[in-house]
Amino acid sequence: MPDTSNGTAADGRTRDRVARLLLELGPSTAVTLSAHLGLSPAAIRRHLDAMLAEGTITTRSARNPAPRGRGRPARVYQLTAAGHAAGPTAYEDLATSALSFLADVAGQAVVAEFAEARAAELERRVRAAVARADPADRPAALAAAMSAAGYTASASQLPTGVQICQHHCPVQHVAEQFPELCGAETAALSRLLDSHVQRLATIAHGDGVCTTHVPLETRESQRPEDDHDRAAPASSGPTASDGSATSAGPAVSAAPRSAPPVSTPTATSLTSSEGPVI
């Protein structure tokens, strides 16, 4: 019987590379994967078919297929939950048990405190790289810094803003039971970008990637307020020669100036009825 152990090991290493590439790129076509790995499309499809049979990847039609000629329609491949679990997720069972114990003994607030501390550590590791970038480039800088820190992230520009995608969640199964981890991480991304962000999808909830949307700044909506602020100093207006406000001044400031002085008889009557005023 021929020895196939070397071939099996080589296939396993190639499929590990395919899985890692899917983590880095997100859903990809066979042509894209073959170009990155230096394999022919036929060779890469053999590995993809094997991974489909193992249940570590799944396939779907491309959402925005490019114009194609004859042949099979474009398909993209992405990791399944089992494929994500095969990544660097060591000690997840221990972490889940530890957090469950903390929640039972000390309450759910302690779990939230732990999640915030973990997110703060990520924030500390990537803050310098984000701060060095121009404001418009900070989402991309954040994604690059997260990848350098061990997270697999990318940023893409959309008409409505920027989307930051994390293609792998090392604490996927822990976050399924403790969503505080996702919430604290989202808050950290918001602080790093100094912007409101919205988490659109998470791997922990069964999505293919963790997607965070960073909306465009609505500067147009701020202009009326800016115009109002610029016009505010003129509202005090010049004063007439008699000290009263002109028509440009606010009504509230004109009223005290136009009020008549207190008459002497009133002051006298107060003196006579209540005694001298000290």
PDB file of C-alpha atoms in Angstrom:
ATOM      1  CA  MET A   1       0.000   0.000   0.000  1.00  0.00           C
ATOM      2  CA  PRO A   2       1.503   3.383  -0.956  1.00  0.00           C
ATOM      3  CA  ASP A   3       2.372   5.795   1.832  1.00  0.00           C
ATOM      4  CA  THR A   4       0.012   8.764   1.610  1.00  0.00           C
ATOM      5  CA  SER A   5       0.929  10.371   4.934  1.00  0.00           C
ATOM      6  CA  ASN A   6       3.088  13.055   3.306  1.00  0.00           C
ATOM      7  CA  GLY A   7       0.319  13.944   0.865  1.00  0.00           C
ATOM      8  CA  THR A   8      -2.248  14.056   3.658  1.00  0.00           C
ATOM      9  CA  ALA A   9      -0.019  16.318   5.760  1.00  0.00           C
ATOM     10  CA  ALA A  10       0.582  18.613   2.779  1.00  0.00           C
ATOM     11  CA  ASP A  11      -3.161  18.801   2.125  1.00  0.00           C
ATOM     12  CA  GLY A  12      -3.745  19.662   5.768  1.00  0.00           C
ATOM     13  CA  ARG A  13      -1.198  22.483   5.643  1.00  0.00           C
ATOM     14  CA  THR A  14      -2.743  23.858   2.451  1.00  0.00           C
ATOM     15  CA  ARG A  15      -6.215  23.812   3.984  1.00  0.00           C
ATOM     16  CA  ASP A  16      -4.884  25.558   7.071  1.00  0.00           C
ATOM     17  CA  ARG A  17      -3.536  28.248   4.756  1.00  0.00           C
ATOM     18  CA  VAL A  18      -6.918  28.490   3.032  1.00  0.00           C
ATOM     19  CA  ALA A  19      -8.650  28.880   6.410  1.00  0.00           C
ATOM     20  CA  ARG A  20      -6.164  31.552   7.494  1.00  0.00           C
ATOM     21  CA  LEU A  21      -6.641  33.393   4.224  1.00  0.00           C
ATOM     22  CA  LEU A  22     -10.416  33.318   4.654  1.00  0.00           C
ATOM     23  CA  LEU A  23      -9.888  34.807   8.114  1.00  0.00           C
ATOM     24  CA  GLU A  24      -7.797  37.611   6.651  1.00  0.00           C
ATOM     25  CA  LEU A  25      -9.804  38.346   3.502  1.00  0.00           C
ATOM     26  CA  GLY A  26     -13.296  37.327   4.524  1.00  0.00           C
ATOM     27  CA  PRO A  27     -15.583  35.629   1.982  1.00  0.00           C
ATOM     28  CA  SER A  28     -13.557  35.040  -1.193  1.00  0.00           C
ATOM     29  CA  THR A  29     -13.807  33.341  -4.556  1.00  0.00           C
ATOM     30  CA  ALA A  30     -11.707  30.359  -5.594  1.00  0.00           C
ATOM     31  CA  VAL A  31      -9.874  32.556  -8.095  1.00  0.00           C
ATOM     32  CA  THR A  32      -8.908  35.029  -5.357  1.00  0.00           C
ATOM     33  CA  LEU A  33      -7.731  32.246  -3.050  1.00  0.00           C
ATOM     34  CA  SER A  34      -5.719  30.539  -5.782  1.00  0.00           C
ATOM     35  CA  ALA A  35      -3.987  33.822  -6.674  1.00  0.00           C
ATOM     36  CA  HIS A  36      -2.934  34.417  -3.077  1.00  0.00           C
ATOM     37  CA  LEU A  37      -1.753  30.842  -2.536  1.00  0.00           C
ATOM     38  CA  GLY A  38      -0.090  30.353  -5.887  1.00  0.00           C
ATOM     39  CA  LEU A  39      -2.289  27.372  -6.787  1.00  0.00           C
ATOM     40  CA  SER A  40      -4.335  26.728  -9.883  1.00  0.00           C
ATOM     41  CA  PRO A  41      -8.115  27.271  -9.584  1.00  0.00           C
ATOM     42  CA  ALA A  42      -8.609  23.532 -10.131  1.00  0.00           C
ATOM     43  CA  ALA A  43      -6.212  22.687  -7.283  1.00  0.00           C
ATOM     44  CA  ILE A  44      -7.766  25.163  -4.884  1.00  0.00           C
ATOM     45  CA  ARG A  45     -11.256  23.885  -5.673  1.00  0.00           C
ATOM     46  CA  ARG A  46     -10.153  20.381  -4.694  1.00  0.00           C
ATOM     47  CA  HIS A  47      -9.221  21.668  -1.262  1.00  0.00           C
ATOM     48  CA  LEU A  48     -12.371  23.787  -1.040  1.00  0.00           C
ATOM     49  CA  ASP A  49     -14.519  20.740  -1.853  1.00  0.00           C
ATOM     50  CA  ALA A  50     -12.809  18.810   0.932  1.00  0.00           C
ATOM     51  CA  MET A  51     -13.344  21.658   3.390  1.00  0.00           C
ATOM     52  CA  LEU A  52     -17.007  21.869   2.352  1.00  0.00           C
ATOM     53  CA  ALA A  53     -17.359  18.159   3.098  1.00  0.00           C
ATOM     54  CA  GLU A  54     -15.711  18.678   6.505  1.00  0.00           C
ATOM     55  CA  GLY A  55     -18.116  21.522   7.289  1.00  0.00           C
ATOM     56  CA  THR A  56     -15.389  24.085   7.980  1.00  0.00           C
ATOM     57  CA  ILE A  57     -16.472  26.358   5.109  1.00  0.00           C
ATOM     58  CA  THR A  58     -19.679  27.155   3.270  1.00  0.00           C
ATOM     59  CA  THR A  59     -20.403  28.721  -0.093  1.00  0.00           C
ATOM     60  CA  ARG A  60     -22.905  31.155  -1.546  1.00  0.00           C
ATOM     61  CA  SER A  61     -23.418  33.222  -4.679  1.00  0.00           C
ATOM     62  CA  ALA A  62     -21.465  36.452  -4.930  1.00  0.00           C
ATOM     63  CA  ARG A  63     -23.656  39.429  -4.000  1.00  0.00           C
ATOM     64  CA  ASN A  64     -22.195  41.744  -6.646  1.00  0.00           C
ATOM     65  CA  PRO A  65     -20.826  39.447  -9.324  1.00  0.00           C
ATOM     66  CA  ALA A  66     -18.657  41.009 -11.996  1.00  0.00           C
ATOM     67  CA  PRO A  67     -19.712  40.601 -15.642  1.00  0.00           C
ATOM     68  CA  ARG A  68     -18.889  37.052 -16.644  1.00  0.00           C
ATOM     69  CA  GLY A  69     -18.895  35.023 -19.767  1.00  0.00           C
ATOM     70  CA  ARG A  70     -19.942  31.436 -19.997  1.00  0.00           C
ATOM     71  CA  GLY A  71     -19.140  29.029 -17.188  1.00  0.00           C
ATOM     72  CA  ARG A  72     -20.113  28.461 -13.603  1.00  0.00           C
ATOM     73  CA  PRO A  73     -21.444  31.497 -11.718  1.00  0.00           C
ATOM     74  CA  ALA A  74     -19.163  33.228  -9.251  1.00  0.00           C
ATOM     75  CA  ARG A  75     -19.217  31.679  -5.777  1.00  0.00           C
ATOM     76  CA  VAL A  76     -17.624  32.894  -2.578  1.00  0.00           C
ATOM     77  CA  TYR A  77     -16.391  30.740   0.279  1.00  0.00           C
ATOM     78  CA  GLN A  78     -16.439  31.631   3.955  1.00  0.00           C
ATOM     79  CA  LEU A  79     -15.734  29.924   7.248  1.00  0.00           C
ATOM     80  CA  THR A  80     -18.548  28.289   9.183  1.00  0.00           C
ATOM     81  CA  ALA A  81     -18.829  28.324  12.973  1.00  0.00           C
ATOM     82  CA  ALA A  82     -16.864  25.057  12.981  1.00  0.00           C
ATOM     83  CA  GLY A  83     -14.198  26.701  10.824  1.00  0.00           C
ATOM     84  CA  HIS A  84     -13.914  29.633  13.204  1.00  0.00           C
ATOM     85  CA  ALA A  85     -13.742  27.247  16.157  1.00  0.00           C
ATOM     86  CA  ALA A  86     -10.779  25.516  14.509  1.00  0.00           C
ATOM     87  CA  GLY A  87      -8.825  28.780  14.731  1.00  0.00           C
ATOM     88  CA  PRO A  88      -6.898  30.107  17.742  1.00  0.00           C
ATOM     89  CA  THR A  89      -9.654  29.552  20.316  1.00  0.00           C
ATOM     90  CA  ALA A  90      -7.774  27.620  23.009  1.00  0.00           C
ATOM     91  CA  TYR A  91      -9.125  27.610  26.550  1.00  0.00           C
ATOM     92  CA  GLU A  92     -12.599  28.804  25.526  1.00  0.00           C
ATOM     93  CA  ASP A  93     -14.232  26.170  27.716  1.00  0.00           C
ATOM     94  CA  LEU A  94     -12.091  27.243  30.660  1.00  0.00           C
ATOM     95  CA  ALA A  95     -12.874  30.925  30.051  1.00  0.00           C
ATOM     96  CA  THR A  96     -16.606  30.230  29.806  1.00  0.00           C
ATOM     97  CA  SER A  97     -16.527  28.230  33.019  1.00  0.00           C
ATOM     98  CA  ALA A  98     -14.542  30.939  34.804  1.00  0.00           C
ATOM     99  CA  LEU A  99     -16.932  33.710  33.764  1.00  0.00           C
ATOM    100  CA  SER A 100     -19.935  31.596  34.692  1.00  0.00           C
ATOM    101  CA  PHE A 101     -18.413  31.041  38.124  1.00  0.00           C
ATOM    102  CA  LEU A 102     -17.775  34.767  38.552  1.00  0.00           C
ATOM    103  CA  ALA A 103     -21.338  35.579  37.543  1.00  0.00           C
ATOM    104  CA  ASP A 104     -22.746  33.063  40.033  1.00  0.00           C
ATOM    105  CA  VAL A 105     -20.520  34.112  42.927  1.00  0.00           C
ATOM    106  CA  ALA A 106     -20.115  37.873  42.437  1.00  0.00           C
ATOM    107  CA  GLY A 107     -22.919  38.824  40.055  1.00  0.00           C
ATOM    108  CA  GLN A 108     -23.208  39.817  36.430  1.00  0.00           C
ATOM    109  CA  ALA A 109     -21.671  43.230  37.115  1.00  0.00           C
ATOM    110  CA  VAL A 110     -18.292  41.574  37.641  1.00  0.00           C
ATOM    111  CA  VAL A 111     -18.518  40.001  34.185  1.00  0.00           C
ATOM    112  CA  ALA A 112     -19.194  43.435  32.691  1.00  0.00           C
ATOM    113  CA  GLU A 113     -16.199  44.826  34.595  1.00  0.00           C
ATOM    114  CA  PHE A 114     -13.993  42.055  33.206  1.00  0.00           C
ATOM    115  CA  ALA A 115     -15.252  42.737  29.665  1.00  0.00           C
ATOM    116  CA  GLU A 116     -14.461  46.435  30.030  1.00  0.00           C
ATOM    117  CA  ALA A 117     -10.952  45.655  31.309  1.00  0.00           C
ATOM    118  CA  ARG A 118     -10.318  43.348  28.337  1.00  0.00           C
ATOM    119  CA  ALA A 119     -11.542  46.011  25.885  1.00  0.00           C
ATOM    120  CA  ALA A 120      -9.396  48.647  27.623  1.00  0.00           C
ATOM    121  CA  GLU A 121      -6.342  46.459  27.059  1.00  0.00           C
ATOM    122  CA  LEU A 122      -7.077  46.307  23.328  1.00  0.00           C
ATOM    123  CA  GLU A 123      -7.588  50.075  23.365  1.00  0.00           C
ATOM    124  CA  ARG A 124      -4.221  50.593  25.055  1.00  0.00           C
ATOM    125  CA  ARG A 125      -2.399  48.415  22.515  1.00  0.00           C
ATOM    126  CA  VAL A 126      -3.694  50.164  19.393  1.00  0.00           C
ATOM    127  CA  ARG A 127      -4.328  53.754  20.534  1.00  0.00           C
ATOM    128  CA  ALA A 128      -0.940  55.152  19.491  1.00  0.00           C
ATOM    129  CA  ALA A 129      -1.251  53.837  15.929  1.00  0.00           C
ATOM    130  CA  VAL A 130      -4.749  55.276  15.589  1.00  0.00           C
ATOM    131  CA  ALA A 131      -3.788  58.655  17.056  1.00  0.00           C
ATOM    132  CA  ARG A 132      -0.930  59.078  14.558  1.00  0.00           C
ATOM    133  CA  ALA A 133      -3.298  58.801  11.576  1.00  0.00           C
ATOM    134  CA  ASP A 134      -5.324  61.630  10.088  1.00  0.00           C
ATOM    135  CA  PRO A 135      -8.978  61.573  11.247  1.00  0.00           C
ATOM    136  CA  ALA A 136     -10.220  60.307   7.875  1.00  0.00           C
ATOM    137  CA  ASP A 137      -7.673  57.456   7.908  1.00  0.00           C
ATOM    138  CA  ARG A 138      -8.227  56.312  11.477  1.00  0.00           C
ATOM    139  CA  PRO A 139     -10.680  53.454  10.744  1.00  0.00           C
ATOM    140  CA  ALA A 140      -8.127  51.889   8.388  1.00  0.00           C
ATOM    141  CA  ALA A 141      -5.338  52.533  10.907  1.00  0.00           C
ATOM    142  CA  LEU A 142      -7.427  50.909  13.614  1.00  0.00           C
ATOM    143  CA  ALA A 143      -8.039  47.818  11.472  1.00  0.00           C
ATOM    144  CA  ALA A 144      -4.323  47.519  10.702  1.00  0.00           C
ATOM    145  CA  ALA A 145      -3.377  47.952  14.357  1.00  0.00           C
ATOM    146  CA  MET A 146      -5.907  45.332  15.431  1.00  0.00           C
ATOM    147  CA  SER A 147      -4.458  42.880  12.898  1.00  0.00           C
ATOM    148  CA  ALA A 148      -0.946  43.598  14.185  1.00  0.00           C
ATOM    149  CA  ALA A 149      -2.190  42.950  17.719  1.00  0.00           C
ATOM    150  CA  GLY A 150      -3.477  39.506  16.747  1.00  0.00           C
ATOM    151  CA  TYR A 151      -6.925  40.415  15.451  1.00  0.00           C
ATOM    152  CA  THR A 152      -7.784  39.835  11.785  1.00  0.00           C
ATOM    153  CA  ALA A 153      -9.465  43.052  10.700  1.00  0.00           C
ATOM    154  CA  SER A 154     -10.012  45.127   7.574  1.00  0.00           C
ATOM    155  CA  ALA A 155     -11.689  48.436   6.706  1.00  0.00           C
ATOM    156  CA  SER A 156     -13.749  49.264   3.623  1.00  0.00           C
ATOM    157  CA  GLN A 157     -15.174  52.579   2.458  1.00  0.00           C
ATOM    158  CA  LEU A 158     -18.930  52.825   1.829  1.00  0.00           C
ATOM    159  CA  PRO A 159     -21.125  55.741   0.725  1.00  0.00           C
ATOM    160  CA  THR A 160     -22.471  56.014   4.276  1.00  0.00           C
ATOM    161  CA  GLY A 161     -19.160  55.673   6.084  1.00  0.00           C
ATOM    162  CA  VAL A 162     -16.559  53.007   6.833  1.00  0.00           C
ATOM    163  CA  GLN A 163     -17.069  49.393   7.838  1.00  0.00           C
ATOM    164  CA  ILE A 164     -14.513  47.642  10.030  1.00  0.00           C
ATOM    165  CA  CYS A 165     -14.715  43.864   9.675  1.00  0.00           C
ATOM    166  CA  GLN A 166     -13.156  41.402  12.104  1.00  0.00           C
ATOM    167  CA  HIS A 167     -12.913  38.091  10.283  1.00  0.00           C
ATOM    168  CA  HIS A 168     -12.167  35.979  13.328  1.00  0.00           C
ATOM    169  CA  CYS A 169     -13.377  36.006  16.925  1.00  0.00           C
ATOM    170  CA  PRO A 170     -10.979  34.199  19.286  1.00  0.00           C
ATOM    171  CA  VAL A 171     -13.623  34.215  22.023  1.00  0.00           C
ATOM    172  CA  GLN A 172     -16.596  33.346  19.829  1.00  0.00           C
ATOM    173  CA  HIS A 173     -18.209  30.758  22.092  1.00  0.00           C
ATOM    174  CA  VAL A 174     -17.535  32.778  25.248  1.00  0.00           C
ATOM    175  CA  ALA A 175     -19.173  35.832  23.670  1.00  0.00           C
ATOM    176  CA  GLU A 176     -22.205  33.742  22.720  1.00  0.00           C
ATOM    177  CA  GLN A 177     -22.946  33.365  26.434  1.00  0.00           C
ATOM    178  CA  PHE A 178     -21.526  36.705  27.582  1.00  0.00           C
ATOM    179  CA  PRO A 179     -22.464  39.496  25.124  1.00  0.00           C
ATOM    180  CA  GLU A 180     -20.820  41.971  27.499  1.00  0.00           C
ATOM    181  CA  LEU A 181     -17.568  41.158  25.661  1.00  0.00           C
ATOM    182  CA  CYS A 182     -18.971  42.428  22.359  1.00  0.00           C
ATOM    183  CA  GLY A 183     -20.540  45.496  23.956  1.00  0.00           C
ATOM    184  CA  ALA A 184     -17.339  46.547  25.714  1.00  0.00           C
ATOM    185  CA  GLU A 185     -15.298  46.050  22.544  1.00  0.00           C
ATOM    186  CA  THR A 186     -17.734  48.195  20.549  1.00  0.00           C
ATOM    187  CA  ALA A 187     -17.458  50.960  23.153  1.00  0.00           C
ATOM    188  CA  ALA A 188     -13.658  50.787  22.909  1.00  0.00           C
ATOM    189  CA  LEU A 189     -13.797  51.193  19.114  1.00  0.00           C
ATOM    190  CA  SER A 190     -16.034  54.223  19.573  1.00  0.00           C
ATOM    191  CA  ARG A 191     -13.552  55.822  21.976  1.00  0.00           C
ATOM    192  CA  LEU A 192     -10.594  55.080  19.703  1.00  0.00           C
ATOM    193  CA  LEU A 193     -12.291  56.718  16.727  1.00  0.00           C
ATOM    194  CA  ASP A 194     -13.932  59.462  18.810  1.00  0.00           C
ATOM    195  CA  SER A 195     -17.134  58.733  16.911  1.00  0.00           C
ATOM    196  CA  HIS A 196     -20.448  57.007  17.277  1.00  0.00           C
ATOM    197  CA  VAL A 197     -20.199  53.470  15.885  1.00  0.00           C
ATOM    198  CA  GLN A 198     -22.775  50.740  15.355  1.00  0.00           C
ATOM    199  CA  ARG A 199     -22.144  47.004  15.561  1.00  0.00           C
ATOM    200  CA  LEU A 200     -24.091  45.504  12.648  1.00  0.00           C
ATOM    201  CA  ALA A 201     -23.097  41.852  12.948  1.00  0.00           C
ATOM    202  CA  THR A 202     -21.092  39.544  15.195  1.00  0.00           C
ATOM    203  CA  ILE A 203     -19.659  36.086  14.730  1.00  0.00           C
ATOM    204  CA  ALA A 204     -20.959  35.245  18.200  1.00  0.00           C
ATOM    205  CA  HIS A 205     -24.508  35.728  16.886  1.00  0.00           C
ATOM    206  CA  GLY A 206     -23.899  33.487  13.890  1.00  0.00           C
ATOM    207  CA  ASP A 207     -22.766  36.062  11.322  1.00  0.00           C
ATOM    208  CA  GLY A 208     -19.790  35.489   9.042  1.00  0.00           C
ATOM    209  CA  VAL A 209     -17.805  38.452  10.396  1.00  0.00           C
ATOM    210  CA  CYS A 210     -18.009  41.034  13.159  1.00  0.00           C
ATOM    211  CA  THR A 211     -18.996  44.235  11.362  1.00  0.00           C
ATOM    212  CA  THR A 212     -18.779  47.701  12.895  1.00  0.00           C
ATOM    213  CA  HIS A 213     -20.130  50.706  10.971  1.00  0.00           C
ATOM    214  CA  VAL A 214     -18.492  54.104  11.407  1.00  0.00           C
ATOM    215  CA  PRO A 215     -20.877  56.706   9.913  1.00  0.00           C
ATOM    216  CA  LEU A 216     -19.782  59.813   8.056  1.00  0.00           C
ATOM    217  CA  GLU A 217     -19.728  63.027  10.061  1.00  0.00           C
ATOM    218  CA  THR A 218     -22.934  64.976   9.414  1.00  0.00           C
ATOM    219  CA  ARG A 219     -21.260  68.336   9.027  1.00  0.00           C
ATOM    220  CA  GLU A 220     -24.098  69.657   6.923  1.00  0.00           C
ATOM    221  CA  SER A 221     -26.496  69.199   9.792  1.00  0.00           C
ATOM    222  CA  GLN A 222     -24.199  71.223  12.040  1.00  0.00           C
ATOM    223  CA  ARG A 223     -24.053  74.270   9.789  1.00  0.00           C
ATOM    224  CA  PRO A 224     -27.368  75.854  10.868  1.00  0.00           C
ATOM    225  CA  GLU A 225     -26.177  75.678  14.468  1.00  0.00           C
ATOM    226  CA  ASP A 226     -22.857  77.230  13.507  1.00  0.00           C
ATOM    227  CA  ASP A 227     -24.665  80.036  11.661  1.00  0.00           C
ATOM    228  CA  HIS A 228     -26.859  80.618  14.699  1.00  0.00           C
ATOM    229  CA  ASP A 229     -23.811  80.764  16.947  1.00  0.00           C
ATOM    230  CA  ARG A 230     -22.095  83.245  14.631  1.00  0.00           C
ATOM    231  CA  ALA A 231     -25.215  85.466  14.608  1.00  0.00           C
ATOM    232  CA  ALA A 232     -25.620  85.378  18.387  1.00  0.00           C
ATOM    233  CA  PRO A 233     -23.180  88.226  19.255  1.00  0.00           C
ATOM    234  CA  ALA A 234     -25.070  90.604  16.929  1.00  0.00           C
ATOM    235  CA  SER A 235     -28.259  90.025  18.911  1.00  0.00           C
ATOM    236  CA  SER A 236     -27.036  92.337  21.687  1.00  0.00           C
ATOM    237  CA  GLY A 237     -27.056  95.136  19.107  1.00  0.00           C
ATOM    238  CA  PRO A 238     -25.958  98.762  19.535  1.00  0.00           C
ATOM    239  CA  THR A 239     -27.700 100.999  22.053  1.00  0.00           C
ATOM    240  CA  ALA A 240     -29.344 104.321  21.384  1.00  0.00           C
ATOM    241  CA  SER A 241     -28.065 107.542  22.922  1.00  0.00           C
ATOM    242  CA  ASP A 242     -30.580 107.300  25.778  1.00  0.00           C
ATOM    243  CA  GLY A 243     -29.232 103.872  26.741  1.00  0.00           C
ATOM    244  CA  SER A 244     -32.204 101.874  25.458  1.00  0.00           C
ATOM    245  CA  ALA A 245     -31.685  98.943  23.132  1.00  0.00           C
ATOM    246  CA  THR A 246     -32.284  99.330  19.425  1.00  0.00           C
ATOM    247  CA  SER A 247     -34.614  97.062  17.478  1.00  0.00           C
ATOM    248  CA  ALA A 248     -31.725  94.614  16.906  1.00  0.00           C
ATOM    249  CA  GLY A 249     -31.485  93.900  20.630  1.00  0.00           C
ATOM    250  CA  PRO A 250     -33.461  91.171  22.346  1.00  0.00           C
ATOM    251  CA  ALA A 251     -36.793  92.026  23.934  1.00  0.00           C
ATOM    252  CA  VAL A 252     -35.712  90.703  27.291  1.00  0.00           C
ATOM    253  CA  SER A 253     -32.842  93.224  27.519  1.00  0.00           C
ATOM    254  CA  ALA A 254     -35.013  96.138  26.355  1.00  0.00           C
ATOM    255  CA  ALA A 255     -37.667  95.736  29.037  1.00  0.00           C
ATOM    256  CA  PRO A 256     -35.552  96.757  32.071  1.00  0.00           C
ATOM    257  CA  ARG A 257     -34.182  99.811  30.215  1.00  0.00           C
ATOM    258  CA  SER A 258     -37.650 101.074  29.302  1.00  0.00           C
ATOM    259  CA  ALA A 259     -39.172 100.495  32.739  1.00  0.00           C
ATOM    260  CA  PRO A 260     -39.885 103.736  34.647  1.00  0.00           C
ATOM    261  CA  PRO A 261     -37.961 104.456  37.840  1.00  0.00           C
ATOM    262  CA  VAL A 262     -39.581 103.764  41.177  1.00  0.00           C
ATOM    263  CA  SER A 263     -41.494 106.863  42.276  1.00  0.00           C
ATOM    264  CA  THR A 264     -40.624 108.771  45.460  1.00  0.00           C
ATOM    265  CA  PRO A 265     -44.100 108.470  46.917  1.00  0.00           C
ATOM    266  CA  THR A 266     -43.859 104.687  46.890  1.00  0.00           C
ATOM    267  CA  ALA A 267     -40.537 104.831  48.679  1.00  0.00           C
ATOM    268  CA  THR A 268     -41.996 107.292  51.211  1.00  0.00           C
ATOM    269  CA  SER A 269     -45.007 105.107  51.859  1.00  0.00           C
ATOM    270  CA  LEU A 270     -42.691 102.150  52.515  1.00  0.00           C
ATOM    271  CA  THR A 271     -40.707 104.274  54.937  1.00  0.00           C
ATOM    272  CA  SER A 272     -43.727 105.455  56.815  1.00  0.00           C
ATOM    273  CA  SER A 273     -45.402 102.068  57.072  1.00  0.00           C
ATOM    274  CA  GLU A 274     -42.438  99.818  57.690  1.00  0.00           C
ATOM    275  CA  GLY A 275     -39.878 102.095  59.212  1.00  0.00           C
ATOM    276  CA  PRO A 276     -36.763 103.635  57.693  1.00  0.00           C
ATOM    277  CA  VAL A 277     -34.878 101.588  55.204  1.00  0.00           C
ATOM    278  CA  ILE A 278     -31.377 100.778  56.466  1.00  0.00           C
TER     279      ILE A 278
END
